[in-house]
mmCIF file of C-alpha atoms in Angstrom:
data_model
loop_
_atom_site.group_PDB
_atom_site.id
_atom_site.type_symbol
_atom_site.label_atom_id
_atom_site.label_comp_id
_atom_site.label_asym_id
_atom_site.label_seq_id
_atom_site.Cartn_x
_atom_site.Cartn_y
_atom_site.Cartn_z
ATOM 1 C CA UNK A 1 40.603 169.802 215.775
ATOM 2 C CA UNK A 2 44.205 168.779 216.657
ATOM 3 C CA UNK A 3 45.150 169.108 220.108
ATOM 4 C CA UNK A 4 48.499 169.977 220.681
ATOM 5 C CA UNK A 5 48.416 172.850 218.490
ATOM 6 C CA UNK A 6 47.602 176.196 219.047
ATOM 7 C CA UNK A 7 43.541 175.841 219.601
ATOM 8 C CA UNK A 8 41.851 174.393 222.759
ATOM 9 C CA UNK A 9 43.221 176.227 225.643
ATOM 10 C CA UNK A 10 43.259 174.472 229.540
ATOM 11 C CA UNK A 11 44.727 171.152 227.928
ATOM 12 C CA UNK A 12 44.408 167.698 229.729
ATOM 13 C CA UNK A 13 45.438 169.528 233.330
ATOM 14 C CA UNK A 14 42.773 172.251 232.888
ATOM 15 C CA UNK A 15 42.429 175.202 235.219
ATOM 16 C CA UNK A 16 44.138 178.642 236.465
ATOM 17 C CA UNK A 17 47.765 178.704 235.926
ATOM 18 C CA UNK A 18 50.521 180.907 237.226
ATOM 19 C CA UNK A 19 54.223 180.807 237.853
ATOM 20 C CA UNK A 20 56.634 183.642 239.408
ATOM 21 C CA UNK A 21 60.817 182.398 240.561
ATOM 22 C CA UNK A 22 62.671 184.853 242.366
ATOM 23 C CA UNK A 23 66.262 184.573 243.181
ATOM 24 C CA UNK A 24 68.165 187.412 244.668
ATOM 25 C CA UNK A 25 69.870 188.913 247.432
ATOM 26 C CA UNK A 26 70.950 192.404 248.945
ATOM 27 C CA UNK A 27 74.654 192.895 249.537
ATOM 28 C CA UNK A 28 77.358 195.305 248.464
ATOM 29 C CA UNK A 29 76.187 195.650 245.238
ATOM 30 C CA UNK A 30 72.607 196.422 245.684
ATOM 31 C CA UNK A 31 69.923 194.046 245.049
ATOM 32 C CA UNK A 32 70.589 191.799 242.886
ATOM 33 C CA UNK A 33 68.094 189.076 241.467
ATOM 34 C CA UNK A 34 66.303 187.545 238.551
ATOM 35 C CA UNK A 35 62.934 187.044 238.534
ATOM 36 C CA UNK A 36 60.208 185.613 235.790
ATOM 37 C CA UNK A 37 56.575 184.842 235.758
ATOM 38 C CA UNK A 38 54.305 183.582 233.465
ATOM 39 C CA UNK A 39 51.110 185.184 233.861
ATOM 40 C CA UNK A 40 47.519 183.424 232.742
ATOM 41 C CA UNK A 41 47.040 185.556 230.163
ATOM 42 C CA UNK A 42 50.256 184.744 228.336
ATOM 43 C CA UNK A 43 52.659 187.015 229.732
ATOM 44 C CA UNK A 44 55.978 186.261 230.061
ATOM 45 C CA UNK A 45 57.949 188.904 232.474
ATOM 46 C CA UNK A 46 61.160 188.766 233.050
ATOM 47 C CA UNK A 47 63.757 191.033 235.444
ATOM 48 C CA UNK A 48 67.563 190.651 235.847
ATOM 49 C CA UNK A 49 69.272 193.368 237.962
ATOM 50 C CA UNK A 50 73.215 192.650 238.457
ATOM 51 C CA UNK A 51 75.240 195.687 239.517
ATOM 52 C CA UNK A 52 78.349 194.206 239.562
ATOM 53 C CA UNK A 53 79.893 194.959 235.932
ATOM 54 C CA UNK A 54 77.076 197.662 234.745
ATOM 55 C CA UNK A 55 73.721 199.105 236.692
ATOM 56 C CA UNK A 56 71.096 198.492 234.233
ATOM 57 C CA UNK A 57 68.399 196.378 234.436
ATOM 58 C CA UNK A 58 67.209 193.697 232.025
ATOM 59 C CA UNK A 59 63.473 193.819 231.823
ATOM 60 C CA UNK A 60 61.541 192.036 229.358
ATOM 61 C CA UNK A 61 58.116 190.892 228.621
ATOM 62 C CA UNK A 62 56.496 189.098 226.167
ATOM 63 C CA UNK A 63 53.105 187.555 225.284
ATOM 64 C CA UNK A 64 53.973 183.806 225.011
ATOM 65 C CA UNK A 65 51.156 180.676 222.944
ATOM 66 C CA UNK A 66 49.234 178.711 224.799
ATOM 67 C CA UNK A 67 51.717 176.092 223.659
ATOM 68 C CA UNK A 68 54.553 177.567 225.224
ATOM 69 C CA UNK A 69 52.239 178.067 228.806
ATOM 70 C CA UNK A 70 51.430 174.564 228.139
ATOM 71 C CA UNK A 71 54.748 173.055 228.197
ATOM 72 C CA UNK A 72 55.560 175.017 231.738
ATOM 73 C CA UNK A 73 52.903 173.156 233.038
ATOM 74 C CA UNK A 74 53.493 169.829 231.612
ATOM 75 C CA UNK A 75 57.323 170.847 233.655
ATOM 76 C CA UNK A 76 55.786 171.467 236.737
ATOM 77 C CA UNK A 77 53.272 168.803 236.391
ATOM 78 C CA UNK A 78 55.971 165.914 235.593
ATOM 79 C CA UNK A 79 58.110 167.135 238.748
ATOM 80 C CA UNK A 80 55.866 166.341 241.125
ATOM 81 C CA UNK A 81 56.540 169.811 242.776
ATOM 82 C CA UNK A 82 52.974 170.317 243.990
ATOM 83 C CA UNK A 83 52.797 167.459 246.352
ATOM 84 C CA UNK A 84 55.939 169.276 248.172
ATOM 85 C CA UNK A 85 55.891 171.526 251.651
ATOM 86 C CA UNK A 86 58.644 173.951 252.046
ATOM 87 C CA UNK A 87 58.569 173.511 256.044
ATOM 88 C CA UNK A 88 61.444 171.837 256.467
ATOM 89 C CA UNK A 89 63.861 173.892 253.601
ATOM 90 C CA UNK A 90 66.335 176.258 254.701
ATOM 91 C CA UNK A 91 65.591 179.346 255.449
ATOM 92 C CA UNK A 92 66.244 182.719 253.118
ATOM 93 C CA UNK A 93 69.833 184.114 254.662
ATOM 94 C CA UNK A 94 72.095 186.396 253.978
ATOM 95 C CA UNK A 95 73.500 184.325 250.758
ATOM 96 C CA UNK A 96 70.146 185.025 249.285
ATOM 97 C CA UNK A 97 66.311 183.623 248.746
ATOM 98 C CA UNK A 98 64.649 181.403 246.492
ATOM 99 C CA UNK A 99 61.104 181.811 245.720
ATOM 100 C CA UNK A 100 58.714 179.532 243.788
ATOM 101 C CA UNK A 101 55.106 180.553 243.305
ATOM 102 C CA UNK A 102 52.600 178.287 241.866
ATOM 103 C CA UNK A 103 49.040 178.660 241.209
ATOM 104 C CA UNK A 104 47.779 175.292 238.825
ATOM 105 C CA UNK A 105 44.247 174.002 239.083
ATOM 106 C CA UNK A 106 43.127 173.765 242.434
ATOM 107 C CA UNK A 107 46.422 174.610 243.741
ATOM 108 C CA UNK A 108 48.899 177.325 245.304
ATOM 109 C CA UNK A 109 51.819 177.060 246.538
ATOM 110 C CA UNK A 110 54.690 179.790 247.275
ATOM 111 C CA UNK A 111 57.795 178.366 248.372
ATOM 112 C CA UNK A 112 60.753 179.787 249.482
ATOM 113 C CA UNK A 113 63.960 178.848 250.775
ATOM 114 C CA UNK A 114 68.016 179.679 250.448
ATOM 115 C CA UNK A 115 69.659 179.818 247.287
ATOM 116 C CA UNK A 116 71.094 176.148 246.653
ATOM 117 C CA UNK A 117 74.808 175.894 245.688
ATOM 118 C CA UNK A 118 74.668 172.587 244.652
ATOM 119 C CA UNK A 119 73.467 168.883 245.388
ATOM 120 C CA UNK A 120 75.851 168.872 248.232
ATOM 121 C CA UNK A 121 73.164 171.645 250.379
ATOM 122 C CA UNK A 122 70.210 169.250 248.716
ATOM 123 C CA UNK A 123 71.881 166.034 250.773
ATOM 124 C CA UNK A 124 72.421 167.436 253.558
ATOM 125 C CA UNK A 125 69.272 169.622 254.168
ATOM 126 C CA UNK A 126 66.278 167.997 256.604
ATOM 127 C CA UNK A 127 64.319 167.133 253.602
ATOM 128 C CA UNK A 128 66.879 166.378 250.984
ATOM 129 C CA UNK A 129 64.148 164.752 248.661
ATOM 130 C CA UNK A 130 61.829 167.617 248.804
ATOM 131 C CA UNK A 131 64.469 170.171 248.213
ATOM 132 C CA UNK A 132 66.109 167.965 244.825
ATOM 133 C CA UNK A 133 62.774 167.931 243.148
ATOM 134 C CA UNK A 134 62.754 171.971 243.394
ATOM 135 C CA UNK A 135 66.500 171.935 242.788
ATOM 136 C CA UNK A 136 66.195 170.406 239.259
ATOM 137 C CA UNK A 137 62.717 172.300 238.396
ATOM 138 C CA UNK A 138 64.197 175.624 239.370
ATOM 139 C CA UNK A 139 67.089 174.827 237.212
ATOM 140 C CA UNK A 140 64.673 173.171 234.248
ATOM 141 C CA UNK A 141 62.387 176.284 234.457
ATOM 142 C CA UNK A 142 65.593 178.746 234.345
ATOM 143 C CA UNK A 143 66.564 177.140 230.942
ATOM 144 C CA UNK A 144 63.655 177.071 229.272
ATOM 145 C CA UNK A 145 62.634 180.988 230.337
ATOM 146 C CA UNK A 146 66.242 181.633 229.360
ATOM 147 C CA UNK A 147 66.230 179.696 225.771
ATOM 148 C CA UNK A 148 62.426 181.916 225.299
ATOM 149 C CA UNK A 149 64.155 185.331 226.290
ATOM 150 C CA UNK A 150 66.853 184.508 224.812
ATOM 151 C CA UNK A 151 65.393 183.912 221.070
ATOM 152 C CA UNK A 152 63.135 186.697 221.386
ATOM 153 C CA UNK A 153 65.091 189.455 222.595
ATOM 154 C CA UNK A 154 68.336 188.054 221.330
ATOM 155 C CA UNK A 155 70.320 189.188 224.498
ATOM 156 C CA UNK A 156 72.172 186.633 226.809
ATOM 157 C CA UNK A 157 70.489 186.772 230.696
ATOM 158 C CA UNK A 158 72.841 186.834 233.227
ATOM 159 C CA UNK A 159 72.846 183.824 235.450
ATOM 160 C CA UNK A 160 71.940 185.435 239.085
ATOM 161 C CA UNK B 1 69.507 206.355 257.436
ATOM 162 C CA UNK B 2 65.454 207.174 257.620
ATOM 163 C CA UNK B 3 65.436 207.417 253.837
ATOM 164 C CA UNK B 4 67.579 204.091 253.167
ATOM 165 C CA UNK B 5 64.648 202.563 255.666
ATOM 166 C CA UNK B 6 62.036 204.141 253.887
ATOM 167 C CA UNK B 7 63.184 202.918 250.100
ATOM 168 C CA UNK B 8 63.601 199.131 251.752
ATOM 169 C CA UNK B 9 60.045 199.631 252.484
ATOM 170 C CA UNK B 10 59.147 200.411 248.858
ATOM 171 C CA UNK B 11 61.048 198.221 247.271
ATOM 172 C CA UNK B 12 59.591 194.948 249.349
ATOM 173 C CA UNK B 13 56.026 193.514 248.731
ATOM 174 C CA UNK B 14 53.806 193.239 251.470
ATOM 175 C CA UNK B 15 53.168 189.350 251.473
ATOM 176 C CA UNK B 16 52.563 189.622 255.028
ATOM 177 C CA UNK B 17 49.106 187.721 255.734
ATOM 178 C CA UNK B 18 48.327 183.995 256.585
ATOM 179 C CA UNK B 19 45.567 181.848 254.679
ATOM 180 C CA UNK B 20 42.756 183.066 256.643
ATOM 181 C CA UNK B 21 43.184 186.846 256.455
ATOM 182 C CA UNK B 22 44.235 186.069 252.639
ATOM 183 C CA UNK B 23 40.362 185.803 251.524
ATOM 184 C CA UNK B 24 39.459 189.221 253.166
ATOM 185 C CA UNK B 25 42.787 190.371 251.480
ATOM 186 C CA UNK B 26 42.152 189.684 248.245
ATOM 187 C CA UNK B 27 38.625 191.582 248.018
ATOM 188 C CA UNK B 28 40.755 194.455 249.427
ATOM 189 C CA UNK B 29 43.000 193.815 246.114
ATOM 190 C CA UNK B 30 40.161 193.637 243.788
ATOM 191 C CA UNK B 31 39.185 196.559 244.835
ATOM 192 C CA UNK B 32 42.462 198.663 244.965
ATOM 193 C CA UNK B 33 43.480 197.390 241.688
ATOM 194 C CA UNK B 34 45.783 195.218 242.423
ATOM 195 C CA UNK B 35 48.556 195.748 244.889
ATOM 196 C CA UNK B 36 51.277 193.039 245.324
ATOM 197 C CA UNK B 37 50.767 189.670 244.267
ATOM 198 C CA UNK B 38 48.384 189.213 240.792
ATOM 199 C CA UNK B 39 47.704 185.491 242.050
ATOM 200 C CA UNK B 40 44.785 186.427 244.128
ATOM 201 C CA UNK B 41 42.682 187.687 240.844
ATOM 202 C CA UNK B 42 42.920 184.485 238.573
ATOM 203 C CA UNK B 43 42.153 182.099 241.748
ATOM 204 C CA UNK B 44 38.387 181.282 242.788
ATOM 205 C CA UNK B 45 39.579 180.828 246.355
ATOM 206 C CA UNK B 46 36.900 178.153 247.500
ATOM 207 C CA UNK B 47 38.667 175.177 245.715
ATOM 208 C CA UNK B 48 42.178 176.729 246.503
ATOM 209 C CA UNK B 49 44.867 174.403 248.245
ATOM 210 C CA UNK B 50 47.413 176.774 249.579
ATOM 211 C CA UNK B 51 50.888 175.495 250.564
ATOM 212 C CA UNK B 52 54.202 177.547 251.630
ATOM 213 C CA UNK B 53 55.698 179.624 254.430
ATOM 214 C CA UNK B 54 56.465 183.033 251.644
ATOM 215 C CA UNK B 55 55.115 184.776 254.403
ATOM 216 C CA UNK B 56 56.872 188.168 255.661
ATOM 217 C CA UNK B 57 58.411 189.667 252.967
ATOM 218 C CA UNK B 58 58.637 188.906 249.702
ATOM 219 C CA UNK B 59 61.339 191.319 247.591
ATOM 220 C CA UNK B 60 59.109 190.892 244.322
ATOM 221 C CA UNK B 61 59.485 193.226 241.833
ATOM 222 C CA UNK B 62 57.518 191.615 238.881
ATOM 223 C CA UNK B 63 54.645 191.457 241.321
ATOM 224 C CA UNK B 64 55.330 194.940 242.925
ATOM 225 C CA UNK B 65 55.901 196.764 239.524
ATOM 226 C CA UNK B 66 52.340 197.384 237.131
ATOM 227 C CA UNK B 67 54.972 199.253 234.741
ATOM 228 C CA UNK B 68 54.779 197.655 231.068
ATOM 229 C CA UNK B 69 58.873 196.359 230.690
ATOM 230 C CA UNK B 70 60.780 196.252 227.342
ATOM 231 C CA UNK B 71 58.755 194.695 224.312
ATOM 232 C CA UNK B 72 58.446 194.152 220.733
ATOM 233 C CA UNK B 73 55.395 194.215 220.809
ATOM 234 C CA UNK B 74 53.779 196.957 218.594
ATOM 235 C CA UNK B 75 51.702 199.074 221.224
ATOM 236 C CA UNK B 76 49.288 200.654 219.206
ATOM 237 C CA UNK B 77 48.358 197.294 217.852
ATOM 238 C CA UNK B 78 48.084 194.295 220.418
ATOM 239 C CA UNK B 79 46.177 191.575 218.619
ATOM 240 C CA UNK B 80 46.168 187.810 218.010
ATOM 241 C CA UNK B 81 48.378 185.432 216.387
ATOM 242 C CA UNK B 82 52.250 184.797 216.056
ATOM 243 C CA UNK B 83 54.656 187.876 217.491
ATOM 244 C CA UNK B 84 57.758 188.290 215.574
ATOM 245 C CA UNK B 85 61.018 188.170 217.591
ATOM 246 C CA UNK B 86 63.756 190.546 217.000
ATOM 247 C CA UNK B 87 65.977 188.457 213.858
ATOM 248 C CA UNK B 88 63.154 186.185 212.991
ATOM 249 C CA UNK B 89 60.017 183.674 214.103
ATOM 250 C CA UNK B 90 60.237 181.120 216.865
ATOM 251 C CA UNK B 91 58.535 178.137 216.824
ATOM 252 C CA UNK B 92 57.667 175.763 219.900
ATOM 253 C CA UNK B 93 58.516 171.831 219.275
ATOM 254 C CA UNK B 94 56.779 169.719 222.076
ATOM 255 C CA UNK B 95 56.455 166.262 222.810
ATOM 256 C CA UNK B 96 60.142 165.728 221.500
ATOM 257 C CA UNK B 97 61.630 161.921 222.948
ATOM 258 C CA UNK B 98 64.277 162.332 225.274
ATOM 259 C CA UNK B 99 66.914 160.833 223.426
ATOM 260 C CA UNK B 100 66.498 163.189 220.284
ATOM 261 C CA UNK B 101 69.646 165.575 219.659
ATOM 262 C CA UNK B 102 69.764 168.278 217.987
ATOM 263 C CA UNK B 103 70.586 167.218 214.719
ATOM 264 C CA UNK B 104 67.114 165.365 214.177
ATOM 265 C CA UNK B 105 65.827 168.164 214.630
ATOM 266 C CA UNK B 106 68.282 170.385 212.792
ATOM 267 C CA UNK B 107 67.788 167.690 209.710
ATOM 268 C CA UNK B 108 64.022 167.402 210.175
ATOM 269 C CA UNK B 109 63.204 171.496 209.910
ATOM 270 C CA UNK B 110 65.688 172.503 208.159
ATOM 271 C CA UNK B 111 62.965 170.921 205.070
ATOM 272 C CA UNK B 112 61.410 173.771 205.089
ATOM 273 C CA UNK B 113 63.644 177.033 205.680
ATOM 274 C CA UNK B 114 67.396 177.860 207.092
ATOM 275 C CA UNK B 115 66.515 176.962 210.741
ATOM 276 C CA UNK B 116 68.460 180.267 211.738
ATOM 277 C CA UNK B 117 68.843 179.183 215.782
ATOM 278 C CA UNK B 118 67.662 175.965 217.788
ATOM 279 C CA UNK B 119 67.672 175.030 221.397
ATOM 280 C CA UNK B 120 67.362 171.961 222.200
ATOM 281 C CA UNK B 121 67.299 171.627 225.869
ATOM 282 C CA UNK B 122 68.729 169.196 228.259
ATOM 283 C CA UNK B 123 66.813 167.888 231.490
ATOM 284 C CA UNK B 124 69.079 168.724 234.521
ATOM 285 C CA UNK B 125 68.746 166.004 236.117
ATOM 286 C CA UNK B 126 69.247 163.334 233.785
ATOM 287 C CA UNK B 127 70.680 165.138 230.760
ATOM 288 C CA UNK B 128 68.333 163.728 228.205
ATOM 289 C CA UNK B 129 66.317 166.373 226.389
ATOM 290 C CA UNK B 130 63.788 167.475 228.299
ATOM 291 C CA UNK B 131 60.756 166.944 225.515
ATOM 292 C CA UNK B 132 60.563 170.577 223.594
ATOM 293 C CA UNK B 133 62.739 172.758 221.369
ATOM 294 C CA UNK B 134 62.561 176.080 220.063
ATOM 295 C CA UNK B 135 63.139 176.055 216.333
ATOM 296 C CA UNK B 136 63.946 179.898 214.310
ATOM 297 C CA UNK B 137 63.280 181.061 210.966
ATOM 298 C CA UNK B 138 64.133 183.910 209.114
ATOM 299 C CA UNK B 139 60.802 184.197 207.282
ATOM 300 C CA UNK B 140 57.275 183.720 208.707
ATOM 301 C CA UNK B 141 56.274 181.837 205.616
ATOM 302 C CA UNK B 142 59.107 179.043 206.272
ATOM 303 C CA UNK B 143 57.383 178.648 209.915
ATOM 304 C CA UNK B 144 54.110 179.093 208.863
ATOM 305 C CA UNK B 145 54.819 175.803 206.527
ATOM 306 C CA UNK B 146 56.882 173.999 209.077
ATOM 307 C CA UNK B 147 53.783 174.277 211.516
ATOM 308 C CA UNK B 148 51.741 173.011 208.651
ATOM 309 C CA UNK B 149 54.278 169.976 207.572
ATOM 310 C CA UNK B 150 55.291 168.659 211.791
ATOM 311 C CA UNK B 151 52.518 169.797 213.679
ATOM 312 C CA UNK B 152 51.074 166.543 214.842
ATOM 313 C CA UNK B 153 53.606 164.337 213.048
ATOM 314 C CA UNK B 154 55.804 161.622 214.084
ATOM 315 C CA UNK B 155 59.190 162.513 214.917
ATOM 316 C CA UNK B 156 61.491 159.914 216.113
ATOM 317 C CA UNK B 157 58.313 157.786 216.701
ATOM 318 C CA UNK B 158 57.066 160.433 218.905
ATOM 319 C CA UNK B 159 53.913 162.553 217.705
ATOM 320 C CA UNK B 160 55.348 166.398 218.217
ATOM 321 C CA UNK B 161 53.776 169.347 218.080
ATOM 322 C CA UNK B 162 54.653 172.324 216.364
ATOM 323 C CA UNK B 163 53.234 176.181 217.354
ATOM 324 C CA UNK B 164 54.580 179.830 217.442
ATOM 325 C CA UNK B 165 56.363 180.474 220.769
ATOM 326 C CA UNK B 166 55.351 183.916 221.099
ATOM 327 C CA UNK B 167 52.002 185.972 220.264
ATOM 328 C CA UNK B 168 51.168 189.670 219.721
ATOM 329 C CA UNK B 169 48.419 189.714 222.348
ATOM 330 C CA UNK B 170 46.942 187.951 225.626
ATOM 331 C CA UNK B 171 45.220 184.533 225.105
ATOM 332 C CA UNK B 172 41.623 184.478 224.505
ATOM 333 C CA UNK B 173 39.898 182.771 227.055
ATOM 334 C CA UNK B 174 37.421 180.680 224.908
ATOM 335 C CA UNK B 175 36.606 178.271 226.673
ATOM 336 C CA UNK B 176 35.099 179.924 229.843
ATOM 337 C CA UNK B 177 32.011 177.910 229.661
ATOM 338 C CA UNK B 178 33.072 174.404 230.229
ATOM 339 C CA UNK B 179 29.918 173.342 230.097
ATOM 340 C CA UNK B 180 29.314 174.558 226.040
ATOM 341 C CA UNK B 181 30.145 171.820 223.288
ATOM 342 C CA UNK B 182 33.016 172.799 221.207
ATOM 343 C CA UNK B 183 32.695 174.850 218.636
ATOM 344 C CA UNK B 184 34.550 174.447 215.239
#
């Protein structure tokens, strides 16, 4: 039997897999975030609250192919994200939160930090190599839950 | 002012434990059905590596929320195999070379259907693709034969692999016993 395709589940990585991102923050317009997980059954949730132009909430969910739960892995997996520690990231503040929670084989992690303007916060942060590798996943995970929602559901999520 | 307090309180998730109350915490879960964080069920904690300072308070509200959200799915039938999406069928394209564009791929499906929407997307950080796309048809017969034609085929000298993005139900855990031979 092929590989790749839609049969044998755990892949080469094997194991448990699970992935939740939260971005958000409380201010004058209410809480405003996104937030997706893939679950290890398949699911694919996905919330998007911005009360700025209109108070309604996005919130989606789909069952997604092992192929598809695949491929997040083989994203986290080729990012190196697993081997990183969060202790030394900025902390949550006012401007918002970050959160990255991983479960993949023997691992867990749950990460969380401010949200990241741009590579100029990455440089100048205590652990500038760290905080690019979750940077560029964050941003590489957005996109590809985005492109998935997007296709499915045919509506356009707002970038929180 | 109490009720603003008490609705912050609601709306958070109570993350608030460190690793070693987390093993006690978790049996507490099982047994409550499940009341923040779903991680705790799928993990066999003896092997577990735990990393991270999400400690505190986690404003969560996939985790914090058991409520089913918007889907196309047709309730009264969950099941197996592809889901249809709301103007067609999505297909997954992985193992795609970085320095593909969209046009090889455009060229290379459009064989077997209109290829109705693609995304082709880029790697942040280096702005090469970053190894899948997601291909639409209209019809589920034109994806059903594109699966058929690429799956496993060489695209760009690259094998790729071709599979429906979405499915009607959860996946089947078959292989629970990793000790069985394979089946099939």
């Amino acid at each position: 039997m092929a590989t790749g395709g839609g049969g044998g589940e755990d892949g080469a990585s094997g194991g448990e897999f699970y992935l939740r991102y939260y971005v958000g923050h409380k201010g004058k317009f209410g809480h405003e975030f996104l937030e997706f997980e893939f679950r290890p059954d398949g699911k694919l949730r996905y919330a998007n609250n911005s009360n700025y132009k209109n108070d309604t909430m996005i919130r989606k969910e789909v069952f997604v192919s092992p192929s598809v739960l695949r491929e997040a892995r083989r994203i986290i997996q080729e990012s190196e994200i697993m081997k990183e520690d969060d202790n030394n990231w900025p902390e949550p503040d006012r401007v918002g939160r970050q959160e990255l929670e991983i479960v993949m084989g023997n691992e867990h992690i749950s990460f969380t930090t401010s949200k990241i303007g741009s590579l100029v916060d990455v440089q100048t942060s205590k652990d500038p190599e760290g905080l690019r590798i979750f940077y560029y996943l964050v941003q590489d995970l957005k996109c590809f839950v985005f492109s998935l929602i997007n296709l499915h559901f045919k509506i356009k999520p707002i970038q929180s | 002012m109490a009720a603003a307090m008490a609705e912050e309180d609601v709306e958070f998730v109570d993350y608030d434990r460190n690793e070693e109350e987390e093993e006690d915490a978790m049996d507490e879960d099982d047994r409550a059905g499940g009341r923040a964080l779903p991680v705790p069920h799928i993990v066999s904690q003896g092997v577990m590596r735990t990393r991270g300072r999400l400690l505190g308070r986690s404003p969560s509200v996939l985790a914090s929320n058991p409520d089913r959200l918007d889907s196309l799915a047709d309730a009264g039938n969950p099941g197996h195999g592809p889901q249809r999406s709301i103007e067609g069928w999505i297909l997954l394209v992985s193992g795609v070379k970085e320095d593909a564009e969209e046009d090889d791929l455009y060229n290379t499906f459009s064989d077997f259907g209109h290829v109705k929407d693609l995304h082709l997307n880029l790697e942040r950080r280096t702005g090469y693709a970053k190894g899948y796309a997601l291909v639409e048809y209209e019809s589920f017969e034109e994806a059903q034969t594109a699966i058929k034609a690429m799956n496993g085929t060489q695209l760009l000298t690259r094998t790729v692999y071709v599979d429906w993005a979405f499915s009607r139900g959860p996946i089947q855990k078959l292989t629970s016993t990793r000790s069985s031979t394979p089946e099939s």
